[in-house]
PDB file of C-alpha atoms in Angstrom:
ATOM      1  CA  UNK A   1      28.422  10.874 -11.770  1.00 75.00           C
ATOM      2  CA  UNK A   2      27.059   9.288 -14.933  1.00 94.00           C
ATOM      3  CA  UNK A   3      23.130  10.163 -14.919  1.00 97.00           C
ATOM      4  CA  UNK A   4      20.314   8.196 -14.769  1.00 98.00           C
ATOM      5  CA  UNK A   5      19.673   7.697 -18.503  1.00 98.00           C
ATOM      6  CA  UNK A   6      23.176   6.954 -19.008  1.00 98.00           C
ATOM      7  CA  UNK A   7      23.062   4.254 -16.941  1.00 98.00           C
ATOM      8  CA  UNK A   8      19.912   3.050 -18.184  1.00 98.00           C
ATOM      9  CA  UNK A   9      21.731   2.958 -21.419  1.00 98.00           C
ATOM     10  CA  UNK A  10      25.025   0.730 -20.267  1.00 98.00           C
ATOM     11  CA  UNK A  11      22.688  -1.332 -18.035  1.00 98.00           C
ATOM     12  CA  UNK A  12      20.073  -2.214 -20.672  1.00 98.00           C
ATOM     13  CA  UNK A  13      23.327  -2.604 -22.850  1.00 98.00           C
ATOM     14  CA  UNK A  14      24.859  -5.350 -20.996  1.00 98.00           C
ATOM     15  CA  UNK A  15      21.477  -6.845 -19.891  1.00 98.00           C
ATOM     16  CA  UNK A  16      20.941  -7.695 -23.802  1.00 98.00           C
ATOM     17  CA  UNK A  17      23.994  -9.267 -23.634  1.00 97.00           C
ATOM     18  CA  UNK A  18      22.752 -11.704 -21.045  1.00 97.00           C
ATOM     19  CA  UNK A  19      19.110 -13.003 -22.095  1.00 97.00           C
ATOM     20  CA  UNK A  20      18.126 -13.693 -25.364  1.00 97.00           C
ATOM     21  CA  UNK A  21      14.610 -13.344 -25.581  1.00 97.00           C
ATOM     22  CA  UNK A  22      15.043  -9.337 -24.381  1.00 98.00           C
ATOM     23  CA  UNK A  23      15.125  -6.458 -26.830  1.00 98.00           C
ATOM     24  CA  UNK A  24      15.379  -2.793 -27.279  1.00 98.00           C
ATOM     25  CA  UNK A  25      13.256  -0.562 -29.572  1.00 98.00           C
ATOM     26  CA  UNK A  26      14.229   3.001 -29.715  1.00 98.00           C
ATOM     27  CA  UNK A  27      12.673   6.233 -31.559  1.00 97.00           C
ATOM     28  CA  UNK A  28      15.903   7.991 -32.987  1.00 97.00           C
ATOM     29  CA  UNK A  29      16.059   8.945 -28.960  1.00 96.00           C
ATOM     30  CA  UNK A  30      19.902   7.473 -27.205  1.00 97.00           C
ATOM     31  CA  UNK A  31      20.545   5.542 -30.471  1.00 97.00           C
ATOM     32  CA  UNK A  32      23.565   6.289 -30.378  1.00 97.00           C
ATOM     33  CA  UNK A  33      24.602   5.104 -27.098  1.00 97.00           C
ATOM     34  CA  UNK A  34      22.998   1.851 -27.936  1.00 98.00           C
ATOM     35  CA  UNK A  35      25.278   1.914 -31.347  1.00 98.00           C
ATOM     36  CA  UNK A  36      27.831  -0.518 -29.847  1.00 98.00           C
ATOM     37  CA  UNK A  37      24.660  -2.877 -28.639  1.00 98.00           C
ATOM     38  CA  UNK A  38      23.100  -2.970 -31.977  1.00 97.00           C
ATOM     39  CA  UNK A  39      26.095  -3.672 -34.045  1.00 98.00           C
ATOM     40  CA  UNK A  40      26.573  -6.595 -31.257  1.00 98.00           C
ATOM     41  CA  UNK A  41      22.769  -7.706 -31.499  1.00 98.00           C
ATOM     42  CA  UNK A  42      21.441  -5.835 -35.041  1.00 97.00           C
ATOM     43  CA  UNK A  43      18.683  -8.146 -34.670  1.00 96.00           C
ATOM     44  CA  UNK A  44      17.189  -6.842 -31.115  1.00 98.00           C
ATOM     45  CA  UNK A  45      18.026  -3.321 -30.721  1.00 98.00           C
ATOM     46  CA  UNK A  46      15.837  -1.517 -33.272  1.00 97.00           C
ATOM     47  CA  UNK A  47      15.463   2.352 -34.052  1.00 98.00           C
ATOM     48  CA  UNK A  48      12.324   3.095 -36.089  1.00 97.00           C
ATOM     49  CA  UNK A  49      12.813   6.526 -36.330  1.00 96.00           C
ATOM     50  CA  UNK A  50      10.569   9.557 -35.257  1.00 94.00           C
ATOM     51  CA  UNK A  51       7.383   6.534 -35.363  1.00 96.00           C
ATOM     52  CA  UNK A  52       6.307   7.258 -31.487  1.00 97.00           C
ATOM     53  CA  UNK A  53       3.085   4.691 -32.419  1.00 97.00           C
ATOM     54  CA  UNK A  54       5.276   2.349 -34.497  1.00 98.00           C
ATOM     55  CA  UNK A  55       7.823   1.896 -30.828  1.00 98.00           C
ATOM     56  CA  UNK A  56       5.380   1.185 -28.871  1.00 98.00           C
ATOM     57  CA  UNK A  57       3.346  -1.351 -32.086  1.00 98.00           C
ATOM     58  CA  UNK A  58       6.875  -2.370 -32.812  1.00 98.00           C
ATOM     59  CA  UNK A  59       7.701  -3.135 -28.473  1.00 98.00           C
ATOM     60  CA  UNK A  60       4.135  -5.129 -28.303  1.00 98.00           C
ATOM     61  CA  UNK A  61       4.730  -6.985 -31.483  1.00 98.00           C
ATOM     62  CA  UNK A  62       7.583  -8.889 -29.926  1.00 98.00           C
ATOM     63  CA  UNK A  63       6.087  -9.027 -26.531  1.00 98.00           C
ATOM     64  CA  UNK A  64       3.563 -11.442 -28.857  1.00 97.00           C
ATOM     65  CA  UNK A  65       6.445 -13.567 -29.657  1.00 97.00           C
ATOM     66  CA  UNK A  66       7.418 -14.120 -26.027  1.00 97.00           C
ATOM     67  CA  UNK A  67      10.591 -11.311 -26.036  1.00 98.00           C
ATOM     68  CA  UNK A  68      10.585  -9.019 -23.494  1.00 98.00           C
ATOM     69  CA  UNK A  69      10.830  -5.634 -24.935  1.00 98.00           C
ATOM     70  CA  UNK A  70      12.720  -2.270 -23.306  1.00 98.00           C
ATOM     71  CA  UNK A  71      11.275   0.564 -24.824  1.00 98.00           C
ATOM     72  CA  UNK A  72      12.415   4.110 -24.652  1.00 98.00           C
ATOM     73  CA  UNK A  73      12.466   7.591 -25.792  1.00 98.00           C
ATOM     74  CA  UNK A  74      11.449  10.783 -23.756  1.00 97.00           C
ATOM     75  CA  UNK A  75       8.644  10.077 -21.859  1.00 97.00           C
ATOM     76  CA  UNK A  76       6.355  12.541 -23.740  1.00 97.00           C
ATOM     77  CA  UNK A  77       7.269  10.623 -26.731  1.00 97.00           C
ATOM     78  CA  UNK A  78       6.772   7.100 -25.344  1.00 98.00           C
ATOM     79  CA  UNK A  79       3.241   8.088 -23.148  1.00 98.00           C
ATOM     80  CA  UNK A  80       1.781  10.491 -24.532  1.00 97.00           C
ATOM     81  CA  UNK A  81       1.534  10.707 -27.985  1.00 97.00           C
ATOM     82  CA  UNK A  82       1.246   6.912 -28.263  1.00 97.00           C
ATOM     83  CA  UNK A  83      -1.132   6.411 -25.500  1.00 98.00           C
ATOM     84  CA  UNK A  84      -3.656   4.654 -27.820  1.00 98.00           C
ATOM     85  CA  UNK A  85      -1.081   1.820 -27.885  1.00 98.00           C
ATOM     86  CA  UNK A  86      -0.188   1.640 -25.263  1.00 98.00           C
ATOM     87  CA  UNK A  87      -3.490   1.505 -24.228  1.00 98.00           C
ATOM     88  CA  UNK A  88      -4.559  -1.529 -26.972  1.00 98.00           C
ATOM     89  CA  UNK A  89      -1.497  -3.081 -28.336  1.00 98.00           C
ATOM     90  CA  UNK A  90      -0.038  -3.480 -24.440  1.00 98.00           C
ATOM     91  CA  UNK A  91      -2.303  -3.373 -22.426  1.00 97.00           C
ATOM     92  CA  UNK A  92      -5.580  -4.555 -24.663  1.00 97.00           C
ATOM     93  CA  UNK A  93      -3.430  -7.357 -25.763  1.00 97.00           C
ATOM     94  CA  UNK A  94      -2.375  -8.772 -22.551  1.00 97.00           C
ATOM     95  CA  UNK A  95       1.348  -8.226 -23.421  1.00 98.00           C
ATOM     96  CA  UNK A  96       4.029  -7.015 -20.861  1.00 98.00           C
ATOM     97  CA  UNK A  97       6.830  -4.608 -21.686  1.00 98.00           C
ATOM     98  CA  UNK A  98       9.848  -1.833 -19.910  1.00 98.00           C
ATOM     99  CA  UNK A  99       8.357   1.442 -21.165  1.00 98.00           C
ATOM    100  CA  UNK A 100      11.901   4.025 -19.853  1.00 98.00           C
ATOM    101  CA  UNK A 101      11.282   7.523 -20.775  1.00 98.00           C
ATOM    102  CA  UNK A 102      13.719  10.569 -20.041  1.00 97.00           C
ATOM    103  CA  UNK A 103      13.192  13.935 -20.128  1.00 95.00           C
ATOM    104  CA  UNK A 104      10.893  13.844 -16.735  1.00 93.00           C
ATOM    105  CA  UNK A 105       8.791  16.519 -16.429  1.00 95.00           C
ATOM    106  CA  UNK A 106      10.929  19.528 -17.756  1.00 92.00           C
ATOM    107  CA  UNK A 107      14.758  18.042 -17.875  1.00 92.00           C
ATOM    108  CA  UNK A 108      15.085  19.936 -21.073  1.00 91.00           C
ATOM    109  CA  UNK A 109      13.073  23.132 -21.302  1.00 90.00           C
ATOM    110  CA  UNK A 110      14.714  24.434 -24.424  1.00 89.00           C
ATOM    111  CA  UNK A 111      12.760  21.760 -25.833  1.00 91.00           C
ATOM    112  CA  UNK A 112       9.333  23.714 -25.122  1.00 89.00           C
ATOM    113  CA  UNK A 113       6.364  22.051 -24.040  1.00 89.00           C
ATOM    114  CA  UNK A 114       6.523  19.267 -26.855  1.00 91.00           C
ATOM    115  CA  UNK A 115       9.714  17.860 -24.476  1.00 92.00           C
ATOM    116  CA  UNK A 116       7.923  18.050 -20.996  1.00 91.00           C
ATOM    117  CA  UNK A 117       5.857  15.707 -19.679  1.00 95.00           C
ATOM    118  CA  UNK A 118       4.427  15.896 -16.146  1.00 96.00           C
ATOM    119  CA  UNK A 119       1.229  14.210 -16.908  1.00 97.00           C
ATOM    120  CA  UNK A 120       2.508  10.925 -18.061  1.00 98.00           C
ATOM    121  CA  UNK A 121       2.234   9.287 -14.589  1.00 98.00           C
ATOM    122  CA  UNK A 122      -1.453  10.027 -14.236  1.00 98.00           C
ATOM    123  CA  UNK A 123      -2.102   9.314 -18.213  1.00 97.00           C
ATOM    124  CA  UNK A 124      -0.857   6.042 -16.939  1.00 98.00           C
ATOM    125  CA  UNK A 125      -3.119   6.042 -14.082  1.00 97.00           C
ATOM    126  CA  UNK A 126      -5.947   5.664 -16.616  1.00 97.00           C
ATOM    127  CA  UNK A 127      -4.670   1.965 -17.256  1.00 98.00           C
ATOM    128  CA  UNK A 128      -5.109  -1.354 -15.529  1.00 96.00           C
ATOM    129  CA  UNK A 129      -1.870  -3.413 -14.691  1.00 96.00           C
ATOM    130  CA  UNK A 130       1.352  -1.108 -14.769  1.00 98.00           C
ATOM    131  CA  UNK A 131       4.161  -0.833 -12.453  1.00 97.00           C
ATOM    132  CA  UNK A 132       5.506   2.720 -12.046  1.00 98.00           C
ATOM    133  CA  UNK A 133       9.345   3.268 -10.891  1.00 98.00           C
ATOM    134  CA  UNK A 134      10.353   6.773  -9.936  1.00 98.00           C
ATOM    135  CA  UNK A 135      14.287   6.342  -9.240  1.00 98.00           C
ATOM    136  CA  UNK A 136      16.159   8.751  -7.447  1.00 98.00           C
ATOM    137  CA  UNK A 137      20.043   8.299  -8.615  1.00 98.00           C
ATOM    138  CA  UNK A 138      20.930   6.197 -11.028  1.00 98.00           C
ATOM    139  CA  UNK A 139      22.265   3.419  -8.788  1.00 98.00           C
ATOM    140  CA  UNK A 140      18.103   3.526  -8.125  1.00 98.00           C
ATOM    141  CA  UNK A 141      17.361   3.230 -11.736  1.00 98.00           C
ATOM    142  CA  UNK A 142      19.813   0.661 -12.649  1.00 98.00           C
ATOM    143  CA  UNK A 143      18.147  -1.926  -9.573  1.00 97.00           C
ATOM    144  CA  UNK A 144      14.752  -0.917 -10.529  1.00 98.00           C
ATOM    145  CA  UNK A 145      15.409  -1.599 -14.541  1.00 98.00           C
ATOM    146  CA  UNK A 146      16.986  -5.275 -13.111  1.00 98.00           C
ATOM    147  CA  UNK A 147      14.100  -5.875 -11.150  1.00 97.00           C
ATOM    148  CA  UNK A 148      11.659  -4.632 -14.314  1.00 97.00           C
ATOM    149  CA  UNK A 149      13.516  -6.968 -17.127  1.00 97.00           C
ATOM    150  CA  UNK A 150      13.034 -10.036 -15.146  1.00 95.00           C
ATOM    151  CA  UNK A 151       9.048 -10.159 -15.353  1.00 91.00           C
ATOM    152  CA  UNK A 152       6.458 -10.657 -17.276  1.00 95.00           C
ATOM    153  CA  UNK A 153       4.445  -7.548 -16.718  1.00 97.00           C
ATOM    154  CA  UNK A 154       3.895  -3.851 -17.399  1.00 98.00           C
ATOM    155  CA  UNK A 155       6.142  -1.795 -16.558  1.00 98.00           C
ATOM    156  CA  UNK A 156       7.254   1.623 -16.877  1.00 98.00           C
ATOM    157  CA  UNK A 157      10.200   3.291 -15.612  1.00 98.00           C
ATOM    158  CA  UNK A 158      10.724   7.382 -15.265  1.00 98.00           C
ATOM    159  CA  UNK A 159      14.534   8.773 -15.768  1.00 98.00           C
ATOM    160  CA  UNK A 160      15.537  12.837 -14.569  1.00 97.00           C
ATOM    161  CA  UNK A 161      18.358  14.937 -14.809  1.00 96.00           C
ATOM    162  CA  UNK A 162      17.508  15.803 -11.365  1.00 96.00           C
ATOM    163  CA  UNK A 163      18.637  12.929  -9.042  1.00 97.00           C
ATOM    164  CA  UNK A 164      19.808  12.716  -5.261  1.00 98.00           C
ATOM    165  CA  UNK A 165      22.904  12.966  -3.594  1.00 97.00           C
ATOM    166  CA  UNK A 166      22.582   9.582  -2.241  1.00 97.00           C
ATOM    167  CA  UNK A 167      20.995   6.295  -3.511  1.00 96.00           C
ATOM    168  CA  UNK A 168      18.873   4.051  -1.663  1.00 96.00           C
ATOM    169  CA  UNK A 169      17.846   0.461  -1.351  1.00 93.00           C
ATOM    170  CA  UNK A 170      14.984   0.049  -3.893  1.00 95.00           C
ATOM    171  CA  UNK A 171      12.878  -2.569  -5.600  1.00 86.00           C
ATOM    172  CA  UNK A 172      11.862  -6.103  -4.010  1.00 85.00           C
ATOM    173  CA  UNK A 173       8.523  -4.364  -2.795  1.00 85.00           C
ATOM    174  CA  UNK A 174      10.646  -1.798  -0.595  1.00 83.00           C
ATOM    175  CA  UNK A 175       7.275   0.131  -0.396  1.00 93.00           C
ATOM    176  CA  UNK A 176       7.884   3.554   1.168  1.00 96.00           C
ATOM    177  CA  UNK A 177      10.987   3.307   3.433  1.00 96.00           C
ATOM    178  CA  UNK A 178      11.022   5.498   6.282  1.00 96.00           C
ATOM    179  CA  UNK A 179      13.901   8.247   6.275  1.00 97.00           C
ATOM    180  CA  UNK A 180      13.271  10.991   8.924  1.00 95.00           C
ATOM    181  CA  UNK A 181      10.964   9.754  11.837  1.00 93.00           C
ATOM    182  CA  UNK A 182       8.787  12.386  13.959  1.00 92.00           C
ATOM    183  CA  UNK A 183       5.297  12.804  14.646  1.00 89.00           C
ATOM    184  CA  UNK A 184       3.928  16.106  13.500  1.00 90.00           C
ATOM    185  CA  UNK A 185       2.315  14.798  10.059  1.00 94.00           C
ATOM    186  CA  UNK A 186       4.059  12.403   6.973  1.00 96.00           C
ATOM    187  CA  UNK A 187       5.847  13.573   3.551  1.00 97.00           C
ATOM    188  CA  UNK A 188       5.790  11.044   0.868  1.00 98.00           C
ATOM    189  CA  UNK A 189       9.096  12.116  -1.252  1.00 98.00           C
ATOM    190  CA  UNK A 190       8.571  10.648  -4.616  1.00 98.00           C
ATOM    191  CA  UNK A 191      12.306   9.909  -6.811  1.00 98.00           C
ATOM    192  CA  UNK A 192      14.321  12.998  -7.166  1.00 98.00           C
ATOM    193  CA  UNK A 193      12.491  15.093  -5.435  1.00 98.00           C
ATOM    194  CA  UNK A 194      13.983  13.781  -1.733  1.00 98.00           C
ATOM    195  CA  UNK A 195      17.038  15.782  -1.288  1.00 98.00           C
ATOM    196  CA  UNK A 196      14.583  18.880  -1.483  1.00 98.00           C
ATOM    197  CA  UNK A 197      12.127  17.199   0.820  1.00 98.00           C
ATOM    198  CA  UNK A 198      15.177  16.662   3.355  1.00 98.00           C
ATOM    199  CA  UNK A 199      16.423  20.345   3.145  1.00 98.00           C
ATOM    200  CA  UNK A 200      12.636  21.767   3.576  1.00 98.00           C
ATOM    201  CA  UNK A 201      11.783  19.724   6.529  1.00 97.00           C
ATOM    202  CA  UNK A 202      15.263  20.348   8.507  1.00 97.00           C
ATOM    203  CA  UNK A 203      14.007  20.479  11.774  1.00 95.00           C
ATOM    204  CA  UNK A 204      10.574  19.779  11.641  1.00 95.00           C
ATOM    205  CA  UNK A 205       9.239  16.803  13.553  1.00 94.00           C
ATOM    206  CA  UNK A 206       7.766  15.239  10.971  1.00 95.00           C
ATOM    207  CA  UNK A 207       8.150  11.563   9.368  1.00 94.00           C
ATOM    208  CA  UNK A 208       9.833  11.953   5.732  1.00 97.00           C
ATOM    209  CA  UNK A 209       8.464   8.709   3.539  1.00 98.00           C
ATOM    210  CA  UNK A 210      10.892   7.690   0.700  1.00 98.00           C
ATOM    211  CA  UNK A 211       8.342   6.748  -2.809  1.00 98.00           C
ATOM    212  CA  UNK A 212      10.539   5.119  -6.029  1.00 98.00           C
ATOM    213  CA  UNK A 213       8.033   2.328  -6.914  1.00 98.00           C
ATOM    214  CA  UNK A 214       4.522   4.565  -7.037  1.00 98.00           C
ATOM    215  CA  UNK A 215       2.325   1.984  -8.573  1.00 97.00           C
ATOM    216  CA  UNK A 216       0.978  -0.080  -7.293  1.00 97.00           C
ATOM    217  CA  UNK A 217       0.696   2.416  -4.325  1.00 97.00           C
ATOM    218  CA  UNK A 218       1.795   1.223  -0.716  1.00 97.00           C
ATOM    219  CA  UNK A 219      -1.425   1.990   0.891  1.00 97.00           C
ATOM    220  CA  UNK A 220      -0.255  -0.163   3.753  1.00 96.00           C
ATOM    221  CA  UNK A 221       2.943   1.851   4.448  1.00 96.00           C
ATOM    222  CA  UNK A 222       1.235   5.107   4.147  1.00 96.00           C
ATOM    223  CA  UNK A 223      -1.121   4.302   7.234  1.00 95.00           C
ATOM    224  CA  UNK A 224       1.272   2.376   9.205  1.00 94.00           C
ATOM    225  CA  UNK A 225       3.438   5.802   8.886  1.00 94.00           C
ATOM    226  CA  UNK A 226       0.546   8.101  10.282  1.00 92.00           C
ATOM    227  CA  UNK A 227      -0.126   5.569  12.814  1.00 85.00           C
ATOM    228  CA  UNK A 228      -3.183   5.034  14.755  1.00 64.00           C
ATOM    229  CA  UNK A 229      -4.065   8.676  16.012  1.00 66.00           C
ATOM    230  CA  UNK A 230      -7.296  10.090  15.954  1.00 68.00           C
ATOM    231  CA  UNK A 231      -5.893  11.902  12.261  1.00 74.00           C
ATOM    232  CA  UNK A 232      -3.504  11.768  10.134  1.00 92.00           C
ATOM    233  CA  UNK A 233      -1.834  14.789   7.270  1.00 95.00           C
ATOM    234  CA  UNK A 234      -0.087  13.510   4.422  1.00 97.00           C
ATOM    235  CA  UNK A 235       1.686  15.682   1.794  1.00 98.00           C
ATOM    236  CA  UNK A 236       2.852  14.049  -1.442  1.00 98.00           C
ATOM    237  CA  UNK A 237       5.549  15.360  -3.181  1.00 98.00           C
ATOM    238  CA  UNK A 238       5.837  14.737  -6.595  1.00 98.00           C
ATOM    239  CA  UNK A 239       8.115  15.768  -9.791  1.00 98.00           C
ATOM    240  CA  UNK A 240       5.215  15.540 -12.190  1.00 98.00           C
ATOM    241  CA  UNK A 241       1.465  16.736 -12.405  1.00 98.00           C
ATOM    242  CA  UNK A 242       0.696  17.727  -8.601  1.00 98.00           C
ATOM    243  CA  UNK A 243      -2.147  14.898  -6.858  1.00 98.00           C
ATOM    244  CA  UNK A 244      -1.519  12.558  -9.259  1.00 98.00           C
ATOM    245  CA  UNK A 245      -1.131  10.593  -6.492  1.00 98.00           C
ATOM    246  CA  UNK A 246      -3.890  11.987  -3.755  1.00 98.00           C
ATOM    247  CA  UNK A 247      -6.502  10.034  -4.847  1.00 97.00           C
ATOM    248  CA  UNK A 248      -4.477   6.584  -3.828  1.00 98.00           C
ATOM    249  CA  UNK A 249      -3.418   8.139  -0.661  1.00 98.00           C
ATOM    250  CA  UNK A 250      -6.934   9.074   0.291  1.00 97.00           C
ATOM    251  CA  UNK A 251      -8.057   5.244  -0.278  1.00 97.00           C
ATOM    252  CA  UNK A 252      -5.172   4.670   1.302  1.00 97.00           C
ATOM    253  CA  UNK A 253      -6.394   6.117   4.549  1.00 96.00           C
ATOM    254  CA  UNK A 254     -10.178   5.851   3.720  1.00 95.00           C
ATOM    255  CA  UNK A 255     -10.909   4.838   7.354  1.00 92.00           C
ATOM    256  CA  UNK A 256      -8.822   7.441   8.812  1.00 91.00           C
ATOM    257  CA  UNK A 257      -9.875  10.905   9.060  1.00 93.00           C
ATOM    258  CA  UNK A 258      -6.840  12.487   7.560  1.00 95.00           C
ATOM    259  CA  UNK A 259      -5.586  15.578   5.066  1.00 96.00           C
ATOM    260  CA  UNK A 260      -3.437  15.158   1.850  1.00 98.00           C
ATOM    261  CA  UNK A 261      -1.817  17.724   0.174  1.00 98.00           C
ATOM    262  CA  UNK A 262      -0.519  16.867  -3.537  1.00 98.00           C
ATOM    263  CA  UNK A 263       2.678  19.118  -4.128  1.00 98.00           C
ATOM    264  CA  UNK A 264       4.138  18.972  -7.845  1.00 98.00           C
ATOM    265  CA  UNK A 265       4.264  20.408 -11.490  1.00 97.00           C
ATOM    266  CA  UNK A 266       1.135  22.881 -11.699  1.00 96.00           C
ATOM    267  CA  UNK A 267      -1.174  22.387 -14.710  1.00 94.00           C
ATOM    268  CA  UNK A 268      -0.039  26.291 -16.061  1.00 91.00           C
ATOM    269  CA  UNK A 269       1.877  26.420 -18.803  1.00 88.00           C
ATOM    270  CA  UNK A 270       5.369  27.836 -17.823  1.00 88.00           C
ATOM    271  CA  UNK A 271       6.166  30.080 -21.529  1.00 86.00           C
ATOM    272  CA  UNK A 272       9.074  31.293 -20.898  1.00 84.00           C
ATOM    273  CA  UNK A 273      11.315  28.052 -20.431  1.00 81.00           C
ATOM    274  CA  UNK A 274      14.619  28.888 -18.842  1.00 89.00           C
ATOM    275  CA  UNK A 275      16.058  26.325 -17.046  1.00 92.00           C
ATOM    276  CA  UNK A 276      15.892  22.770 -14.649  1.00 92.00           C
ATOM    277  CA  UNK A 277      16.511  24.511 -12.036  1.00 93.00           C
ATOM    278  CA  UNK A 278      14.025  27.904 -12.619  1.00 94.00           C
ATOM    279  CA  UNK A 279      11.214  25.828 -13.506  1.00 94.00           C
ATOM    280  CA  UNK A 280      11.471  23.450  -9.847  1.00 95.00           C
ATOM    281  CA  UNK A 281      11.596  27.159  -8.193  1.00 95.00           C
ATOM    282  CA  UNK A 282       8.364  28.445  -9.882  1.00 94.00           C
ATOM    283  CA  UNK A 283       6.246  24.946  -9.628  1.00 96.00           C
ATOM    284  CA  UNK A 284       7.193  25.125  -5.855  1.00 97.00           C
ATOM    285  CA  UNK A 285       9.550  22.146  -4.890  1.00 98.00           C
ATOM    286  CA  UNK A 286      12.842  23.999  -4.458  1.00 98.00           C
ATOM    287  CA  UNK A 287      13.525  23.479  -0.974  1.00 98.00           C
ATOM    288  CA  UNK A 288      12.528  27.138   0.232  1.00 98.00           C
ATOM    289  CA  UNK A 289       8.896  26.467  -1.747  1.00 98.00           C
ATOM    290  CA  UNK A 290       8.783  23.542  -0.254  1.00 98.00           C
ATOM    291  CA  UNK A 291       8.825  24.499   3.255  1.00 98.00           C
ATOM    292  CA  UNK A 292       6.746  27.086   2.975  1.00 97.00           C
ATOM    293  CA  UNK A 293       3.887  25.054   1.856  1.00 97.00           C
ATOM    294  CA  UNK A 294       4.465  22.229   3.786  1.00 97.00           C
ATOM    295  CA  UNK A 295       4.245  23.965   6.919  1.00 96.00           C
ATOM    296  CA  UNK A 296       1.407  26.098   6.700  1.00 95.00           C
ATOM    297  CA  UNK A 297      -0.338  22.387   5.664  1.00 96.00           C
ATOM    298  CA  UNK A 298       0.802  21.040   8.574  1.00 92.00           C
ATOM    299  CA  UNK A 299       0.708  24.102  10.782  1.00 75.00           C
ATOM    300  CA  UNK A 300       4.170  23.648  11.873  1.00 63.00           C
TER     301      UNK A 300
END
């Protein structure tokens, strides 16, 4: 099966043929994959080189002319390094675009901490008006990308090598659909964490919700899932910085007595880089680690 990044390149290349206002702006990353599209559309596939501030500025400049830019590189170079340009060139100027990242929190640990971005979604949370998609499968990445390019707003699509075995219906305002029903608490699995969450909660009497569009946060869906009982226990499992969505969950449940546990990537830097699977275990995001913490919190 192709990766999310493979599917992104193929889909974006096709969309360039179909939509004349679309452009792709790169900073060397994935340039080889877009080489055929660049030959076909040399004025709309632009590689600025390893100049991430220019990457964002060029994309926003295209948006000012009425184009719909897709801006792409690794997450650490797309959100963290040029954050001032994201804030000003897109946000302050009030223009839209589609930022598509690769690399996730630790897809390529051998690249070192410079290539890890567990804080990307939390950083975008400081800005207004961003839609954030976190697909869990290449089919979902394609669907969310196609939806994003049709609009004029600001969208971040976070791709990863970690993925679920099966794609699910996403986009179109689907919110947080219920994957498994229960009465002993609610677990929200974000994007590629769904398979591990389902394995971790096997046999437990809990709701499992699936979130691929995390901003805007589906407050109404979470309230429906916890029901009208005297209280609510919620666990949010995210593939990036732990606790990124706990504030949104607390606000959604402000009228309900509740507890929220945010699971995700810890703040401590793991300096012996290892592999992606080792990072999952180290952060307690493998099925065994998740089950221990979920059952300890929910007391199931």
